[in-house]
Every structure is written in C-alpha cells, then in structure tokens.
PDB file of C-alpha atoms in Angstrom:
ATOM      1  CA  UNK M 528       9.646   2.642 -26.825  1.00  0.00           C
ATOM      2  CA  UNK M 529       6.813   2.506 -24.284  1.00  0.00           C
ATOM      3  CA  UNK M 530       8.002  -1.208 -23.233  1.00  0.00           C
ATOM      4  CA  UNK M 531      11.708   0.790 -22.792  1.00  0.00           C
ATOM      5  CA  UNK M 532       9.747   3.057 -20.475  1.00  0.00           C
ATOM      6  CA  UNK M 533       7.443   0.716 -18.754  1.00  0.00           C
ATOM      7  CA  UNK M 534      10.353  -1.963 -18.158  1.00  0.00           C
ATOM      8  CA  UNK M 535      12.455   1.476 -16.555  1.00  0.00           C
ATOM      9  CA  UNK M 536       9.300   2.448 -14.856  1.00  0.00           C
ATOM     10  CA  UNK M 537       9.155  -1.171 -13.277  1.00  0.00           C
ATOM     11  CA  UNK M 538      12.880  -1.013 -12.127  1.00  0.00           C
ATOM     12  CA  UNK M 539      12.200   2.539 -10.493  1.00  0.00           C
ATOM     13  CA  UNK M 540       8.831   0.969  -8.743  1.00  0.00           C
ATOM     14  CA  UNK M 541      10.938  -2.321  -7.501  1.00  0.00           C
ATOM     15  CA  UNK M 542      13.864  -0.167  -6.692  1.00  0.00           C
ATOM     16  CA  UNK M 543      11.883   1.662  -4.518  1.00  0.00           C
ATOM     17  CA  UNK M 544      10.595  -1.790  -2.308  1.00  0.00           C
ATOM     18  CA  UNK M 545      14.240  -2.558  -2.486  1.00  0.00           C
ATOM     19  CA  UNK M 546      13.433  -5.580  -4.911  1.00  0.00           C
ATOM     20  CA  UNK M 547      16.463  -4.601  -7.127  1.00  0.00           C
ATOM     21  CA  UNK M 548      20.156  -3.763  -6.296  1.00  0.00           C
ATOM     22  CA  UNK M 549      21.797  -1.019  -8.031  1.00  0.00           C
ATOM     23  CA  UNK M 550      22.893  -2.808 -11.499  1.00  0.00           C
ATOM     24  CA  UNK M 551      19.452  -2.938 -12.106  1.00  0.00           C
ATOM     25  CA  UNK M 552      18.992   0.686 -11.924  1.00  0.00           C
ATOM     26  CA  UNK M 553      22.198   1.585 -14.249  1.00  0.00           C
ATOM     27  CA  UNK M 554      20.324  -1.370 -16.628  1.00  0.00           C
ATOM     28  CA  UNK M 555      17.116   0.916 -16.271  1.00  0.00           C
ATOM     29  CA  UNK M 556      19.097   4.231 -16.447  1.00  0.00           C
ATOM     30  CA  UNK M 557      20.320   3.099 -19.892  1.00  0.00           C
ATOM     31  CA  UNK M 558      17.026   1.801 -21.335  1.00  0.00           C
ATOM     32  CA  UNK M 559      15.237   4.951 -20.331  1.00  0.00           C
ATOM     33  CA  UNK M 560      17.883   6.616 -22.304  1.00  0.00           C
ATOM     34  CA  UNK M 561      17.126   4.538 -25.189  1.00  0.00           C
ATOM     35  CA  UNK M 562      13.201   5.977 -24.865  1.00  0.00           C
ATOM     36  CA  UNK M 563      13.986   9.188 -24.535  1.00  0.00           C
ATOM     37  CA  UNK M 564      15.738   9.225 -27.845  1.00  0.00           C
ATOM     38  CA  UNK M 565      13.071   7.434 -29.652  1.00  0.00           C
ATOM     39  CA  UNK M 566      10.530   8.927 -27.896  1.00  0.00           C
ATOM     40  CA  UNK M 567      12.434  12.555 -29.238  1.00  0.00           C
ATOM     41  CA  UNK M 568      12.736  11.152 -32.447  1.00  0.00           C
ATOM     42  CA  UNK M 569       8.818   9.996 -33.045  1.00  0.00           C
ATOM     43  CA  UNK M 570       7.924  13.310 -31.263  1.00  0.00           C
ATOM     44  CA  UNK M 571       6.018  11.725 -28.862  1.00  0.00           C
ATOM     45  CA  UNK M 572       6.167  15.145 -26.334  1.00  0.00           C
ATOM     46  CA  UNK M 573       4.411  13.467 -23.665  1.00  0.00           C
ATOM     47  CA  UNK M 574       6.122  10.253 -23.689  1.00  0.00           C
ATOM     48  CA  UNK M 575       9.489  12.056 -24.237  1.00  0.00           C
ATOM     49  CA  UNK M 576       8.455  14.639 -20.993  1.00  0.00           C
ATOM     50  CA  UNK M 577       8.105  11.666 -18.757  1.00  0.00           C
ATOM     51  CA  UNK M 578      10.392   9.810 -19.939  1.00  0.00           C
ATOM     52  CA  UNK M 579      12.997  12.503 -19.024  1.00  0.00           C
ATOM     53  CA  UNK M 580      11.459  13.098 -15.784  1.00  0.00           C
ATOM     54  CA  UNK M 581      11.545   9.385 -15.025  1.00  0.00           C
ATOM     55  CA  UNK M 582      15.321   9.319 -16.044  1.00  0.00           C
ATOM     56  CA  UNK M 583      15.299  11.861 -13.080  1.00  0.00           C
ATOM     57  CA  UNK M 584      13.797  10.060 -10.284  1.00  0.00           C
ATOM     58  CA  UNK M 585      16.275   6.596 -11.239  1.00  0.00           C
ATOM     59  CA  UNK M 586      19.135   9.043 -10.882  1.00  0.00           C
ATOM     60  CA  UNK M 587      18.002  10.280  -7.676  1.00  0.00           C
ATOM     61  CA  UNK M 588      18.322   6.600  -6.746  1.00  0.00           C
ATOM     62  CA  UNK M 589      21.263   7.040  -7.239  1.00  0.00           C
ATOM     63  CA  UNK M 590      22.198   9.818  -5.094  1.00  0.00           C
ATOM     64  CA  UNK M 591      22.988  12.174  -8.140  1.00  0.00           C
ATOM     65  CA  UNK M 592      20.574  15.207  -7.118  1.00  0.00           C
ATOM     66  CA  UNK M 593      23.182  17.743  -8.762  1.00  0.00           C
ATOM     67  CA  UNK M 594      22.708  15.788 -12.230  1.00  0.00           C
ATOM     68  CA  UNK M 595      19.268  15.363 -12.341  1.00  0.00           C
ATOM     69  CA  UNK M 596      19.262  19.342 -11.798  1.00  0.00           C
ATOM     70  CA  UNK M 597      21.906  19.781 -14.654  1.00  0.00           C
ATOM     71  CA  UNK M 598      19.451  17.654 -16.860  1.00  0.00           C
ATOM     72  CA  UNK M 599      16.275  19.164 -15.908  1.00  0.00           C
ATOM     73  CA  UNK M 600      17.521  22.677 -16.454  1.00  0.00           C
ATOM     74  CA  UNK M 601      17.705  22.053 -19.963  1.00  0.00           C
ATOM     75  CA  UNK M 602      14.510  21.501 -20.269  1.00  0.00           C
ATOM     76  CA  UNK M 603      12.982  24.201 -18.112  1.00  0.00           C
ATOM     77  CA  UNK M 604      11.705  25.868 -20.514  1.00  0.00           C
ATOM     78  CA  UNK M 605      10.195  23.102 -22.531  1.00  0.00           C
ATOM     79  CA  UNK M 606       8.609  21.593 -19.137  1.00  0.00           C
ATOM     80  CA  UNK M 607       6.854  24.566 -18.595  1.00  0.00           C
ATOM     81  CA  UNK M 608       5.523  25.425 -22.161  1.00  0.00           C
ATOM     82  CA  UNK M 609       4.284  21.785 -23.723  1.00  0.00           C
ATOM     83  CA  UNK M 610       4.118  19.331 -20.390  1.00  0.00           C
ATOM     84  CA  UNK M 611       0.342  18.837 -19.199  1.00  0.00           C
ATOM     85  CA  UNK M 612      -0.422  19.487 -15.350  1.00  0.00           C
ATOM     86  CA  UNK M 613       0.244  16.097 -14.384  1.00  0.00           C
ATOM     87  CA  UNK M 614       3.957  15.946 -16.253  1.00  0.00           C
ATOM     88  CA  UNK M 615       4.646  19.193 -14.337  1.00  0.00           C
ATOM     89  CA  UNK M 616       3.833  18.160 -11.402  1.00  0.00           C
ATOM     90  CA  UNK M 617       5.740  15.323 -11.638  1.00  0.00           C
ATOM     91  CA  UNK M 618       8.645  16.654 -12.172  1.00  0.00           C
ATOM     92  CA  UNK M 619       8.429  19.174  -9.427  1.00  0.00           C
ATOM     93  CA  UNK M 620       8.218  15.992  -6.917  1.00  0.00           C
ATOM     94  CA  UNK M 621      11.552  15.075  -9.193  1.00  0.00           C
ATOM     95  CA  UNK M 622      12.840  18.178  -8.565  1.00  0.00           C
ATOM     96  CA  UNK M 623      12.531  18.276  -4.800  1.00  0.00           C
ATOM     97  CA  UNK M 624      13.668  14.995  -4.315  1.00  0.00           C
ATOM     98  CA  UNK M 625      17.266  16.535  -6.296  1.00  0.00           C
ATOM     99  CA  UNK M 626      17.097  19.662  -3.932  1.00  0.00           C
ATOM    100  CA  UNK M 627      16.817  17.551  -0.765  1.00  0.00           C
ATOM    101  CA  UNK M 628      19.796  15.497  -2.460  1.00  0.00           C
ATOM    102  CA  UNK M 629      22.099  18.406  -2.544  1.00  0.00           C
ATOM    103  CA  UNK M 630      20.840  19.667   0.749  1.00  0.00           C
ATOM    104  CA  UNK M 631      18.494  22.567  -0.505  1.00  0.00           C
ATOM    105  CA  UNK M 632      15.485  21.936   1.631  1.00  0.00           C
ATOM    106  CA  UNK M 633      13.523  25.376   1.141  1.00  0.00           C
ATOM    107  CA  UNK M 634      14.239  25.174  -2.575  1.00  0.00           C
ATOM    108  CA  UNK M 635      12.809  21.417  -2.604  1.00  0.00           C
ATOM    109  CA  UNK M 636      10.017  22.300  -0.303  1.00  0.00           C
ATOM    110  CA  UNK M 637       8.775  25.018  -2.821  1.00  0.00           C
ATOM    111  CA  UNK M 638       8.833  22.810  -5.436  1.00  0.00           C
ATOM    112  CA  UNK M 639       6.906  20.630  -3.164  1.00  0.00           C
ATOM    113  CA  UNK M 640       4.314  23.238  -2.375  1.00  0.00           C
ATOM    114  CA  UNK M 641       4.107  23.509  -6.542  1.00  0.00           C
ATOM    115  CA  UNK M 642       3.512  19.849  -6.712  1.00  0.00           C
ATOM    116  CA  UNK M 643       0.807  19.894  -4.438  1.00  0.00           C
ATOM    117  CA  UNK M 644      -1.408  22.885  -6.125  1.00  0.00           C
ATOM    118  CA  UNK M 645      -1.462  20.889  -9.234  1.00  0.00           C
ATOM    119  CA  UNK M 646      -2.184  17.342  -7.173  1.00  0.00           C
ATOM    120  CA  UNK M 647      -5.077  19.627  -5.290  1.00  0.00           C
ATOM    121  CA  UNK M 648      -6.108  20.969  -8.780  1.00  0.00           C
ATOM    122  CA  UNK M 649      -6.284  18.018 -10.543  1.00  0.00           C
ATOM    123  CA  UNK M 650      -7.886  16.108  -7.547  1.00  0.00           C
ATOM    124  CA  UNK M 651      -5.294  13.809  -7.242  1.00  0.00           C
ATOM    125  CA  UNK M 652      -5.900  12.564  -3.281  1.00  0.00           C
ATOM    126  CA  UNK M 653      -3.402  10.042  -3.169  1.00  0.00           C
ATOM    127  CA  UNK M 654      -0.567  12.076  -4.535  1.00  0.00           C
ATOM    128  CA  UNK M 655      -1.687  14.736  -2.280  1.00  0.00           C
ATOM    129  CA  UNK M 656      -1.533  12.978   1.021  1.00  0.00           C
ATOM    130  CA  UNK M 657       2.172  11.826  -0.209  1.00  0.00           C
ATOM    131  CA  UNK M 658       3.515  15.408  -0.697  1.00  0.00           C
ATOM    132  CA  UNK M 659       1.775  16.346   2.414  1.00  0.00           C
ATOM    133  CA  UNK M 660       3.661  14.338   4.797  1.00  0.00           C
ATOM    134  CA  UNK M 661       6.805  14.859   2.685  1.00  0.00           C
ATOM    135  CA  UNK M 662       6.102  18.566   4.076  1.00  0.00           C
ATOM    136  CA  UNK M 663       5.528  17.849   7.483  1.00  0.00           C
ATOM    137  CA  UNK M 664       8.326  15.554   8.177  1.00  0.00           C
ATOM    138  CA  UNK M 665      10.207  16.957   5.894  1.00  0.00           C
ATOM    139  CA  UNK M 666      11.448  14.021   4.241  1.00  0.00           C
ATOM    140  CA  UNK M 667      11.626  13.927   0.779  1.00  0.00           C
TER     141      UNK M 667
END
C-alpha cells in the first residue's frame, strides 16, 4: 500500500516536470485508489488522509477542480478532527488549487492563507516561500 502511494506520488512529482503524459496520471489515479482502500481497510489514518489528499492534487491535473471538491467535502469533517498539521495543510494547498480550477480565487486564496499559518507554524520555509508567491501572483 505505501509502494501504491509512493509509485502515485512519483507520477504526480513527474507529472508536474511534464515527464509523463496523461495515461500515466489515470494509471496513477487508479493505483492511488487502490491505497486508499487498503490504506481504509488497515486503518492506517495518516496514510489513508494523504492518500486521499494526493488523489486530489492528480485530479487537479486533470482539470477536475469541481471533483476534487465533491471528494474532499466528504471528508471535511474527518480532515479536520484526526489529520496532523502537516496533512491539513496539505490539503488546503489541494483545496486552493480546486478553487482556482473552478474560478473561485478568494475562496482558494483563503485556503491559501490557511496553508501558510500551519507552513509558518510548523517552520516549514520551503513550503512557505511556495504559497507566498502563489499569493502574490496569484497563481495557484
């Protein structure tokens, strides 16, 4: 299950340098899905939290902001009870990236804002300087 979500973690990461084409993300789309059952299963929280949220980001790949809000909102409430600071914060970076998608800017800049209190918080410098310029060029 963690190889499931390291090898969809990988396809996200190449995706993103434009090292893979768009098969590769539907390949990685459907072995994250495989995690996220196991990881549900096993319940592995964390793993299962991040899985979801990486499920997310390879669907914003694919343009599909209004899903990956569908998905997210049923876990809401989960996110925000049993996912650590880091989980949340990633997923509020998720989330933005969605709200850009579907042309929501304020709503994705205040999840960007979010993002960066925990990133400040947990002294996360690189992170920080990314969600920074997202907000100033305001590009997500």
């Amino acid at each position: 299950s963690t190889i499931l979500y390291n090898k969809a973690n990988l396809t996200y990461s190449m995706f993103k340098k434009e090292s893979v084409g768009s098969k590769e993300v539907e390949e990685a789309i459907n072995i994250i899905q495989k995690a996220i059952q196991h990881f549900h299963e096993t319940k592995n929280r964390r793993n299962w939290l991040r899985s979801i949220e990486l499920y997310g980001k390879l669907l914003v790949l694919q343009k599909e902001g209004k899903k990956v809000l569908k998905v997210f909102r049923n876990y809401a409430d989960t996110i925000e009870k049993i996912a650590d600071d880091r989980t949340k914060m990633l997923f509020y970076l998720t989330y933005a990236d969605a709200y850009q998608l579907v042309e929501r800017g304020k709503k994705a800049r205040c999840f960007l804002q979010e993002a960066g209190k925990i990133a400040t918080r947990l002294n996360l410098k690189g992170e920080l300087e990314n969600i920074k310029e997202k907000l100033k060029t305001g590009r997500y």
